[in-house]
Amino acid sequence: MGKEVNGVSRSRFEMFSNSDEAVINKKLPKELLLRIFSFLDVVTLCRCAQVSRSWNVLALDGSNWQRIDLFDFQRDIEGRVVENISKRCGGFLRKLSLRGCLGVGDSALRTFSQNCRNIELLSLNGCTKITDSTCNSLSKFCPKLKHLDLASCTSITNLSLKALSEGCPQLEQLNISWCDQVTKDGVQALVRCCPGLKGLFLKGCTQLEDEALKHIGAHCPELVTLNLQTCSQITDEGLITICRGCHHLQSLCVSGCANITDAILHALGQNCPRIRILEVARCSQLTDVGFTTLARNCHELEKMDLEECVQITDGTLIQLSIHCPRLQVLSLSHCELITDDGIRHLGSGSCAHDRLEVIELDNCPLITDASLEHLKSCHSLDRIELYDCQQITRAGIKRLRTHLPNIKVHAYFAPVTPPPSVGGSRQRFCRCCILL
């Protein structure tokens, strides 16, 4: 073999002769052509491979296939396709997304693991055929793996987490959302051997309890993102351990974890000042007291989902308006105690003029057109949700639009006189979005 240039031997360039009449092939060095091809997507590369023999060599060179996303072709992807790609790419491949490729199973991924040992990012989200066998293959052959997405791979168990902990110590981000067979034993094995974990997505892992969170808090000091949505068994005890052990935490989702109280907000305020995203939808025990502590200590908050935090009042909005100048997205849907006065403070707060982009006020019955007046100076406001706000009128929305002409307003106006029910059963109405 001749000397390599960007992964292609010079002997492979010998087929570019004067008989190739294409001007581009005569004018540009083959190394430069190869570099140009490296920016093309999968479809374009395959098309270029059909142009000529010389372009076929360049387009199908493994160095051009370092990042592959097959999501757009998910219905057509079978195991043999993944096997062929892995043989062509070999050690060049760094990132592969097979998200939603239902036809790919353990056998193909074993071949892939053997051929692509430098893989760093792999998405198998929704590949429901795979089992613990795939994680065993990754553990054995892919020590450089950093990001792995196994969301909705429901056959995954604790054995997968134990295998990954043994063979993939560089793991930084793992998504096992909806892998509901995972328990504290798997989490314990994982975090003990992967101390560099920065992102952990455990949404829908319903068997997890506080004991699992204690292991995370004890072994993951670099954790930045944690998603525990609908992990309904967790309580303050486990989450406080997370706050005390993970001071770099920037994003926390505990929506649907109905057992948590203001103690979590106090712990975040005391230990996690860098928190930027907090999702606590349907956590109905949280109150103004907790959010006051949070706002006064966490000034980098950008996104908050407080939907169905039914105990909060205007007091929370007052604190956010004073202490959280970076707030961009705020959901207050079903917070039925919020009034125009709270929106007034928010609209005149430090985040209002240049930062606030989205505010959701669905099912806030005390909100009136006055709130829209208070928001008209929020020049960055891109979207407002007003479903079932019975005191909001079309005229009020029209006035808001004179100040913010590009704003998207989603509202629902119930008929004045509902049609009579048929057969004694209660009629259900379609709550379609009206874009005004």
Short mmCIF file of N, CA and C in Angstrom, two decimals, residues 9 23 39 78 165 196 264 278 317:
data_model
loop_
_atom_site.label_atom_id
_atom_site.label_comp_id
_atom_site.label_asym_id
_atom_site.label_seq_id
_atom_site.Cartn_x
_atom_site.Cartn_y
_atom_site.Cartn_z
N SER A 9 -5.15 5.57 0.67
CA SER A 9 -3.80 5.34 0.17
C SER A 9 -3.63 5.97 -1.21
N VAL A 23 -14.12 18.15 -15.33
CA VAL A 23 -13.24 19.29 -15.05
C VAL A 23 -12.83 19.32 -13.59
N PHE A 39 -18.17 16.51 3.98
CA PHE A 39 -19.26 17.35 4.49
C PHE A 39 -20.63 16.89 4.01
N GLU A 78 -32.59 -2.69 7.86
CA GLU A 78 -32.54 -4.03 8.44
C GLU A 78 -31.14 -4.29 8.98
N SER A 165 -20.86 -0.86 32.68
CA SER A 165 -19.95 -0.37 33.73
C SER A 165 -18.58 -1.04 33.64
N GLY A 196 -17.63 9.58 35.44
CA GLY A 196 -17.69 10.77 34.60
C GLY A 196 -19.07 11.04 34.03
N ILE A 264 -37.06 19.85 48.58
CA ILE A 264 -36.23 19.72 47.37
C ILE A 264 -35.81 21.09 46.87
N LEU A 278 -35.64 23.53 35.39
CA LEU A 278 -36.32 22.81 36.46
C LEU A 278 -37.73 22.47 36.00
N LEU A 317 -44.27 34.32 41.43
CA LEU A 317 -43.93 35.15 40.28
C LEU A 317 -43.18 36.41 40.70
#
